[in-house]
């Protein structure tokens, strides 16, 4: 990157510019680190094991005259060894581990773990059993690596040491080994471990291999998984049977020698490689396998491809969908659909609320509302189908068939380019992070497309579906479109280039993107390339420092913005002190509001593993005079504390709901929904108030559009995935959730471009425990939760009141008319009294109280008035008593209840889960997601759960044959036909060309009309 950052605008080198940037008023001097674990360069530290020459001119080095005394060094070592020995005798092994890690002495670390295992053996005196002390210490070192050590090089050395020690144990912890392998990117070790487990032949080892395959899929990139699948052995394919003529010809005619044969033979001979071994290497992975092993390896390949996990998540979200349609209807009725920002807000809320559930009934039932979508609103609405049907691998292409680009036929009505582009984006979201035929399909449409909108959607779809594949050919296709220098598709292409090369750190790609960003005049392209460069440096830590420094020294604020994003993605989840210091410095010193905003927001990405530390860090920033800094502080809280319900974060966000700036209120509402996702009254008493605040903001006529937009999105997020998803930036096993982090980073760019909001769906993680047996089937059994049922129950559905609905405007009656009516009534009563001979006590007329207010012609019936007048009082009494009754009800509940397999289990609930069922037991401690079970009685018949998602998913379009099959299976022919008709109408609405498009017919000129002035019409009045 030295060529890309050779000089800045003032001609200064990047090294000197690092001391005092021309774009910031304060210096950027580097402060010394507080911890030895976050030192920038391990080569400049004092090493007591070296001789005098090795430590010369280093801080901490002793004078040559003293250091040369070997006796002094021996005495110092003796003192340290004595301290270590005391720790060993007292069983304080962790203190020695801490000193060894701080001093970077891996030999001491190895010695500690081995010594702990030997001491345990001596204490047991030859007793049989599992030795756990050494494994506990290795888990402790593993925890230090992931959460404390901030330098990538030291972390890799520690993980390699743990990996070596784990492999030396007779019964190693395979799940810890898998965790190390993923981080070190050792795909060959992963495949070797899976082969070793399968070759053992017993049912438990096979189940462990399956569980590791599921964990690898959750924690690895597509490129890594592809290599592991390729390394697995497979049975040789049967050769086609040769005829007798062919056999005779082969015996008579030996194969002709080629010119390259002699050269290859000479090279092999010079290398000393025997010919037999070379022949064996060519068919290394094709070996003779038993039927059981062949079946196991085929199952592992299926798991590693992600198909099984995606199918199970889809099934869970489909059968457990608790989306509240009343909330969506309220949002729809509260905003004006003809305003594109409001229409997009309702679309996004619908997509998030039904993410992964395959339930798109809201679109089918609101065709008139859907028809108001034009241009980019139509693009976003079509892409929302991809969020709703995400993971529907079997029907994904059929669902979007009516919307996908087609070859134009003469005389046919062209479909909207916005729905075509949105359909390619949706197809990518359905097959997100899952390399299948869809990637080739999107690529084909992308290469054929000539309209910029279709290229825009195709680029986003390619990036999402081909995430982290590192595919050079797709990268070149994207680059060729970038050369057209179109601002519209250039931004999407820049992001897609980063998604394809995610985490690769490809220098060649980075240099090209930096050069193009400096050459182009379009801000949108620069912004897309800046985010793309940040994605390429995902997880690279110190490897991204040069790029970060170069981008932060650039005079262009958009590239400095990209430099902050690069820093956030390179150090995401590490809690790096160096990165935090740099972000805080930029947050208070940069002259661009955008850069300051992203700097504060990025604190959430660095510290999401320590959510409790973020509120304290952004407390002062949340009260900044600059609204952009306040917005960044709000979003940082939402990103880092998502799904935790943290009280400190909520206390900071609640005052920001009333902030005078509209986009700060927007950020506060979105962040509150992220923090409160899947929280109920028992877990956090404030959740009810926050939900009411969101509903009030969306229905307030005087609220700004941006705040209403944020409120609508927040209502979708808080009920994401039918109330069965949380937002998680780390996986169930504690590794970084790559797709979740990427989705959150791109989602934050909705500030500039609303269609990118859909990326947040990549962060939605289903909260379920799904047990599978050795045949990868879902058995029907129950597990135990040692809590009260209401503690982790679904929040109650929104109550809709009749009086909240918009009422018909009542006809007003003038006061003069009311007086005339009262006079007529009095006159009529007087006449009746005079006509009767008996005395009558005058009664007070019912209309006496109407003198002060205007009458209406349409008055409600008395019964309804009584009911309405009783409701508010009754509602208040119920509201006051609700917390007390809920508390009493919860106290009366019995602790402990049974849950069916494939049930919703929240992250805080996992520690209370147990498997008392004697037949099925998990192969590892339940962490959520897919859990492999061992069957203690495999010979007995088992009952399986029926998978409903495959049978009842309805296409978004109207393929008649599929609908007929569904209707026959369900016995509801009429309902199915009605749904098919609704699906076809929805497809027709979205694919229709916008009325205001170019070349359309203009409206007729209105006819002339007469207009009278006040003077002319005065006599008539």
CSV table of N, CA, C and O in Angstrom, one decimal, residues 314-391:
chain,number,residue,atom,x,y,z
A,314,UNK,N,-35.2,-22.2,9.2
A,314,UNK,CA,-36.5,-21.9,8.5
A,314,UNK,C,-37.7,-22.6,9.1
A,314,UNK,O,-38.7,-21.9,9.3
A,315,UNK,N,-37.5,-23.8,9.4
A,315,UNK,CA,-38.6,-24.6,10.0
A,315,UNK,C,-39.0,-24.0,11.4
A,315,UNK,O,-40.2,-23.8,11.7
A,316,UNK,N,-38.0,-23.7,12.2
A,316,UNK,CA,-38.3,-23.1,13.5
A,316,UNK,C,-39.0,-21.8,13.4
A,316,UNK,O,-40.0,-21.5,14.1
A,317,UNK,N,-38.5,-20.9,12.5
A,317,UNK,CA,-39.1,-19.6,12.4
A,317,UNK,C,-40.5,-19.6,11.8
A,317,UNK,O,-41.4,-18.9,12.2
A,318,UNK,N,-40.7,-20.6,10.9
A,318,UNK,CA,-42.1,-20.8,10.3
A,318,UNK,C,-43.1,-21.3,11.4
A,318,UNK,O,-44.2,-20.7,11.5
A,319,UNK,N,-42.7,-22.3,12.1
A,319,UNK,CA,-43.7,-22.9,13.0
A,319,UNK,C,-43.9,-22.1,14.3
A,319,UNK,O,-44.9,-22.2,15.0
A,320,UNK,N,-42.9,-21.2,14.7
A,320,UNK,CA,-43.0,-20.4,15.9
A,320,UNK,C,-43.3,-19.0,15.7
A,320,UNK,O,-43.2,-18.1,16.6
A,321,UNK,N,-43.8,-18.6,14.5
A,321,UNK,CA,-44.0,-17.2,14.1
A,321,UNK,C,-45.1,-16.6,15.0
A,321,UNK,O,-46.2,-17.1,15.1
A,322,UNK,N,-44.7,-15.5,15.7
A,322,UNK,CA,-45.7,-14.8,16.6
A,322,UNK,C,-45.7,-13.3,16.2
A,322,UNK,O,-45.9,-12.5,17.1
A,323,UNK,N,-45.5,-13.0,14.9
A,323,UNK,CA,-45.6,-11.6,14.5
A,323,UNK,C,-47.0,-11.0,14.7
A,323,UNK,O,-48.0,-11.7,14.5
A,324,UNK,N,-47.0,-9.8,15.2
A,324,UNK,CA,-48.3,-9.1,15.6
A,324,UNK,C,-48.7,-8.3,14.4
A,324,UNK,O,-48.2,-7.2,14.1
A,325,UNK,N,-49.7,-8.7,13.6
A,325,UNK,CA,-50.2,-8.0,12.4
A,325,UNK,C,-50.8,-6.7,12.8
A,325,UNK,O,-50.9,-5.7,12.0
A,326,UNK,N,-51.4,-6.6,14.1
A,326,UNK,CA,-52.0,-5.4,14.5
A,326,UNK,C,-51.0,-4.2,14.5
A,326,UNK,O,-51.4,-3.1,14.2
A,327,UNK,N,-49.8,-4.5,14.9
A,327,UNK,CA,-48.7,-3.4,14.9
A,327,UNK,C,-48.5,-2.9,13.5
A,327,UNK,O,-48.4,-1.7,13.3
A,328,UNK,N,-48.4,-3.9,12.5
A,328,UNK,CA,-48.1,-3.4,11.2
A,328,UNK,C,-49.3,-2.6,10.6
A,328,UNK,O,-49.1,-1.6,9.9
A,329,UNK,N,-50.5,-3.1,10.9
A,329,UNK,CA,-51.7,-2.3,10.4
A,329,UNK,C,-51.7,-0.9,11.1
A,329,UNK,O,-52.1,0.1,10.4
A,330,UNK,N,-51.3,-0.8,12.3
A,330,UNK,CA,-51.2,0.5,13.0
A,330,UNK,C,-50.2,1.4,12.3
A,330,UNK,O,-50.4,2.6,12.1
A,331,UNK,N,-49.0,0.8,12.0
A,331,UNK,CA,-48.0,1.6,11.3
A,331,UNK,C,-48.5,2.1,9.9
A,331,UNK,O,-48.3,3.3,9.5
A,332,UNK,N,-49.1,1.2,9.2
A,332,UNK,CA,-49.6,1.5,7.9
A,332,UNK,C,-50.7,2.6,7.9
A,332,UNK,O,-50.7,3.5,7.1
A,333,UNK,N,-51.6,2.5,8.9
A,333,UNK,CA,-52.6,3.5,9.0
A,333,UNK,C,-52.1,4.9,9.5
A,333,UNK,O,-52.8,5.9,9.3
A,334,UNK,N,-51.0,4.9,10.2
A,334,UNK,CA,-50.5,6.1,10.8
A,334,UNK,C,-49.7,7.0,9.9
A,334,UNK,O,-49.5,8.1,10.2
A,335,UNK,N,-49.2,6.4,8.8
A,335,UNK,CA,-48.4,7.2,7.9
A,335,UNK,C,-49.0,7.3,6.5
A,335,UNK,O,-49.8,6.4,6.1
A,336,UNK,N,-48.6,8.3,5.8
A,336,UNK,CA,-49.1,8.5,4.4
A,336,UNK,C,-48.3,7.7,3.4
A,336,UNK,O,-47.1,7.9,3.3
A,337,UNK,N,-49.0,6.7,2.8
A,337,UNK,CA,-48.3,5.8,1.9
A,337,UNK,C,-47.7,6.5,0.7
A,337,UNK,O,-46.7,5.9,0.1
A,338,UNK,N,-48.3,7.6,0.2
A,338,UNK,CA,-47.8,8.2,-1.0
A,338,UNK,C,-46.4,8.9,-0.7
A,338,UNK,O,-45.7,9.2,-1.7
A,339,UNK,N,-46.0,9.1,0.5
A,339,UNK,CA,-44.7,9.6,0.8
A,339,UNK,C,-43.7,8.5,0.8
A,339,UNK,O,-43.9,7.5,1.5
A,340,UNK,N,-42.7,8.5,0.0
A,340,UNK,CA,-41.9,7.4,-0.3
A,340,UNK,C,-41.1,7.0,1.0
A,340,UNK,O,-40.9,5.8,1.2
A,341,UNK,N,-40.7,7.9,1.9
A,341,UNK,CA,-40.0,7.5,3.1
A,341,UNK,C,-40.9,6.7,4.0
A,341,UNK,O,-40.4,5.8,4.7
A,342,UNK,N,-42.2,7.1,4.1
A,342,UNK,CA,-43.1,6.4,4.9
A,342,UNK,C,-43.4,5.0,4.3
A,342,UNK,O,-43.5,4.0,5.1
A,343,UNK,N,-43.6,4.9,3.0
A,343,UNK,CA,-43.8,3.6,2.4
A,343,UNK,C,-42.6,2.7,2.6
A,343,UNK,O,-42.8,1.5,2.9
A,344,UNK,N,-41.4,3.2,2.5
A,344,UNK,CA,-40.2,2.4,2.7
A,344,UNK,C,-40.2,2.0,4.1
A,344,UNK,O,-39.8,0.8,4.4
A,345,UNK,N,-40.6,2.8,5.1
A,345,UNK,CA,-40.5,2.5,6.5
A,345,UNK,C,-41.5,1.3,6.8
A,345,UNK,O,-41.1,0.4,7.5
A,346,UNK,N,-42.7,1.3,6.2
A,346,UNK,CA,-43.6,0.2,6.5
A,346,UNK,C,-43.1,-1.1,5.8
A,346,UNK,O,-43.2,-2.2,6.4
A,347,UNK,N,-42.5,-0.9,4.7
A,347,UNK,CA,-41.9,-2.1,4.0
A,347,UNK,C,-40.8,-2.8,4.8
A,347,UNK,O,-40.8,-4.0,5.0
A,348,UNK,N,-39.9,-1.9,5.4
A,348,UNK,CA,-38.8,-2.4,6.2
A,348,UNK,C,-39.3,-3.0,7.5
A,348,UNK,O,-38.8,-4.1,7.9
A,349,UNK,N,-40.3,-2.4,8.1
A,349,UNK,CA,-40.9,-3.0,9.3
A,349,UNK,C,-41.5,-4.4,9.1
A,349,UNK,O,-41.3,-5.3,9.9
A,350,UNK,N,-42.2,-4.5,7.9
A,350,UNK,CA,-42.8,-5.8,7.6
A,350,UNK,C,-41.7,-6.8,7.3
A,350,UNK,O,-41.8,-8.0,7.8
A,351,UNK,N,-40.7,-6.4,6.6
A,351,UNK,CA,-39.6,-7.4,6.3
A,351,UNK,C,-38.9,-7.9,7.6
A,351,UNK,O,-38.7,-9.1,7.8
A,352,UNK,N,-38.6,-7.0,8.5
A,352,UNK,CA,-37.9,-7.4,9.8
A,352,UNK,C,-38.8,-8.2,10.6
A,352,UNK,O,-38.4,-9.2,11.2
A,353,UNK,N,-40.1,-7.8,10.7
A,353,UNK,CA,-41.0,-8.5,11.6
A,353,UNK,C,-41.2,-10.0,11.1
A,353,UNK,O,-41.5,-10.9,12.0
A,354,UNK,N,-41.2,-10.2,9.8
A,354,UNK,CA,-41.4,-11.5,9.3
A,354,UNK,C,-40.1,-12.2,8.7
A,354,UNK,O,-40.2,-13.1,7.9
A,355,UNK,N,-39.0,-11.7,9.1
A,355,UNK,CA,-37.7,-12.2,8.5
A,355,UNK,C,-37.6,-13.7,8.7
A,355,UNK,O,-37.7,-14.2,9.9
A,356,UNK,N,-37.4,-14.4,7.7
A,356,UNK,CA,-37.2,-15.8,7.7
A,356,UNK,C,-38.4,-16.7,8.0
A,356,UNK,O,-38.4,-17.9,8.0
A,357,UNK,N,-39.6,-16.1,8.1
A,357,UNK,CA,-40.8,-16.8,8.4
A,357,UNK,C,-41.6,-17.3,7.2
A,357,UNK,O,-42.5,-18.0,7.3
A,358,UNK,N,-41.3,-16.8,6.0
A,358,UNK,CA,-41.9,-17.0,4.7
A,358,UNK,C,-43.4,-16.5,4.7
A,358,UNK,O,-44.1,-16.9,3.9
A,359,UNK,N,-43.7,-15.6,5.7
A,359,UNK,CA,-45.1,-15.1,5.7
A,359,UNK,C,-45.1,-13.7,5.1
A,359,UNK,O,-44.8,-12.7,5.8
A,360,UNK,N,-45.6,-13.7,3.8
A,360,UNK,CA,-45.7,-12.4,3.2
A,360,UNK,C,-47.1,-11.9,3.0
A,360,UNK,O,-47.5,-11.3,2.0
A,361,UNK,N,-48.0,-12.4,3.9
A,361,UNK,CA,-49.4,-12.1,3.7
A,361,UNK,C,-49.7,-10.6,3.8
A,361,UNK,O,-50.7,-10.2,3.2
A,362,UNK,N,-48.9,-9.8,4.5
A,362,UNK,CA,-49.2,-8.4,4.6
A,362,UNK,C,-49.2,-7.7,3.2
A,362,UNK,O,-50.0,-6.9,2.9
A,363,UNK,N,-48.2,-8.2,2.4
A,363,UNK,CA,-48.2,-7.6,1.0
A,363,UNK,C,-49.4,-8.0,0.2
A,363,UNK,O,-49.9,-7.3,-0.6
A,364,UNK,N,-49.8,-9.3,0.4
A,364,UNK,CA,-50.9,-9.8,-0.4
A,364,UNK,C,-52.2,-9.1,0.0
A,364,UNK,O,-53.1,-8.9,-0.9
A,365,UNK,N,-52.4,-8.8,1.3
A,365,UNK,CA,-53.6,-8.3,1.7
A,365,UNK,C,-53.7,-6.8,1.6
A,365,UNK,O,-54.8,-6.2,1.8
A,366,UNK,N,-52.6,-6.1,1.2
A,366,UNK,CA,-52.6,-4.7,1.1
A,366,UNK,C,-52.1,-4.2,-0.3
A,366,UNK,O,-51.1,-3.5,-0.4
A,367,UNK,N,-52.8,-4.7,-1.3
A,367,UNK,CA,-52.4,-4.5,-2.7
A,367,UNK,C,-52.5,-3.0,-3.1
A,367,UNK,O,-51.7,-2.5,-3.8
A,368,UNK,N,-53.5,-2.4,-2.6
A,368,UNK,CA,-53.7,-0.9,-2.9
A,368,UNK,C,-52.6,-0.1,-2.3
A,368,UNK,O,-52.0,0.8,-2.9
A,369,UNK,N,-52.2,-0.5,-1.0
A,369,UNK,CA,-51.1,0.2,-0.4
A,369,UNK,C,-49.8,-0.1,-1.2
A,369,UNK,O,-48.9,0.7,-1.4
A,370,UNK,N,-49.6,-1.4,-1.6
A,370,UNK,CA,-48.4,-1.8,-2.3
A,370,UNK,C,-48.3,-1.1,-3.6
A,370,UNK,O,-47.2,-0.8,-4.1
A,371,UNK,N,-49.4,-0.8,-4.3
A,371,UNK,CA,-49.4,-0.2,-5.6
A,371,UNK,C,-48.9,1.2,-5.5
A,371,UNK,O,-48.6,1.8,-6.6
A,372,UNK,N,-48.8,1.8,-4.3
A,372,UNK,CA,-48.3,3.2,-4.2
A,372,UNK,C,-46.8,3.3,-4.2
A,372,UNK,O,-46.3,4.4,-4.2
A,373,UNK,N,-46.1,2.1,-4.2
A,373,UNK,CA,-44.7,2.1,-4.3
A,373,UNK,C,-44.2,2.5,-5.7
A,373,UNK,O,-44.6,1.9,-6.7
A,374,UNK,N,-43.3,3.4,-5.8
A,374,UNK,CA,-42.8,3.8,-7.1
A,374,UNK,C,-41.2,3.9,-6.9
A,374,UNK,O,-40.7,4.1,-5.8
A,375,UNK,N,-40.6,3.7,-8.0
A,375,UNK,CA,-39.1,3.9,-8.1
A,375,UNK,C,-38.4,3.1,-7.0
A,375,UNK,O,-38.6,1.8,-6.9
A,376,UNK,N,-37.6,3.7,-6.2
A,376,UNK,CA,-36.8,3.0,-5.2
A,376,UNK,C,-37.6,2.4,-4.1
A,376,UNK,O,-37.2,1.4,-3.5
A,377,UNK,N,-38.8,2.9,-3.9
A,377,UNK,CA,-39.7,2.2,-2.9
A,377,UNK,C,-40.1,0.9,-3.4
A,377,UNK,O,-40.2,-0.1,-2.7
A,378,UNK,N,-40.3,0.8,-4.7
A,378,UNK,CA,-40.7,-0.5,-5.3
A,378,UNK,C,-39.5,-1.5,-5.3
A,378,UNK,O,-39.6,-2.7,-5.0
A,379,UNK,N,-38.3,-0.9,-5.5
A,379,UNK,CA,-37.0,-1.7,-5.3
A,379,UNK,C,-36.9,-2.3,-3.9
A,379,UNK,O,-36.7,-3.5,-3.8
A,380,UNK,N,-37.1,-1.5,-2.9
A,380,UNK,CA,-37.0,-1.9,-1.5
A,380,UNK,C,-38.1,-2.9,-1.2
A,380,UNK,O,-37.9,-3.9,-0.5
A,381,UNK,N,-39.4,-2.7,-1.7
A,381,UNK,CA,-40.5,-3.6,-1.4
A,381,UNK,C,-40.2,-5.0,-2.0
A,381,UNK,O,-40.5,-6.1,-1.4
A,382,UNK,N,-39.6,-5.1,-3.3
A,382,UNK,CA,-39.3,-6.4,-3.9
A,382,UNK,C,-38.2,-7.0,-3.1
A,382,UNK,O,-38.2,-8.2,-2.9
A,383,UNK,N,-37.2,-6.3,-2.7
A,383,UNK,CA,-36.1,-6.8,-2.0
A,383,UNK,C,-36.5,-7.4,-0.6
A,383,UNK,O,-35.9,-8.3,0.0
A,384,UNK,N,-37.6,-6.8,-0.1
A,384,UNK,CA,-38.1,-7.2,1.2
A,384,UNK,C,-38.6,-8.7,1.2
A,384,UNK,O,-38.6,-9.4,2.2
A,385,UNK,N,-39.0,-9.2,0.0
A,385,UNK,CA,-39.4,-10.6,-0.1
A,385,UNK,C,-38.2,-11.5,0.2
A,385,UNK,O,-38.3,-12.6,0.7
A,386,UNK,N,-37.0,-11.0,-0.2
A,386,UNK,CA,-35.8,-11.8,0.1
A,386,UNK,C,-35.5,-11.9,1.6
A,386,UNK,O,-35.1,-12.9,2.1
A,387,UNK,N,-35.8,-10.8,2.4
A,387,UNK,CA,-35.7,-10.9,3.8
A,387,UNK,C,-36.7,-11.8,4.4
A,387,UNK,O,-36.4,-12.7,5.3
A,388,UNK,N,-38.0,-11.7,4.0
A,388,UNK,CA,-39.0,-12.6,4.5
A,388,UNK,C,-38.8,-14.0,4.2
A,388,UNK,O,-39.1,-14.9,5.0
A,389,UNK,N,-38.3,-14.4,3.0
A,389,UNK,CA,-38.1,-15.8,2.6
A,389,UNK,C,-36.7,-16.2,2.7
A,389,UNK,O,-36.2,-17.1,2.1
A,390,UNK,N,-35.9,-15.5,3.5
A,390,UNK,CA,-34.5,-15.9,3.7
A,390,UNK,C,-34.3,-17.3,4.1
A,390,UNK,O,-34.9,-17.7,5.1
A,391,UNK,N,-33.5,-18.0,3.5
A,391,UNK,CA,-33.2,-19.4,3.8
A,391,UNK,C,-34.2,-20.4,3.1
A,391,UNK,O,-34.1,-21.6,3.3
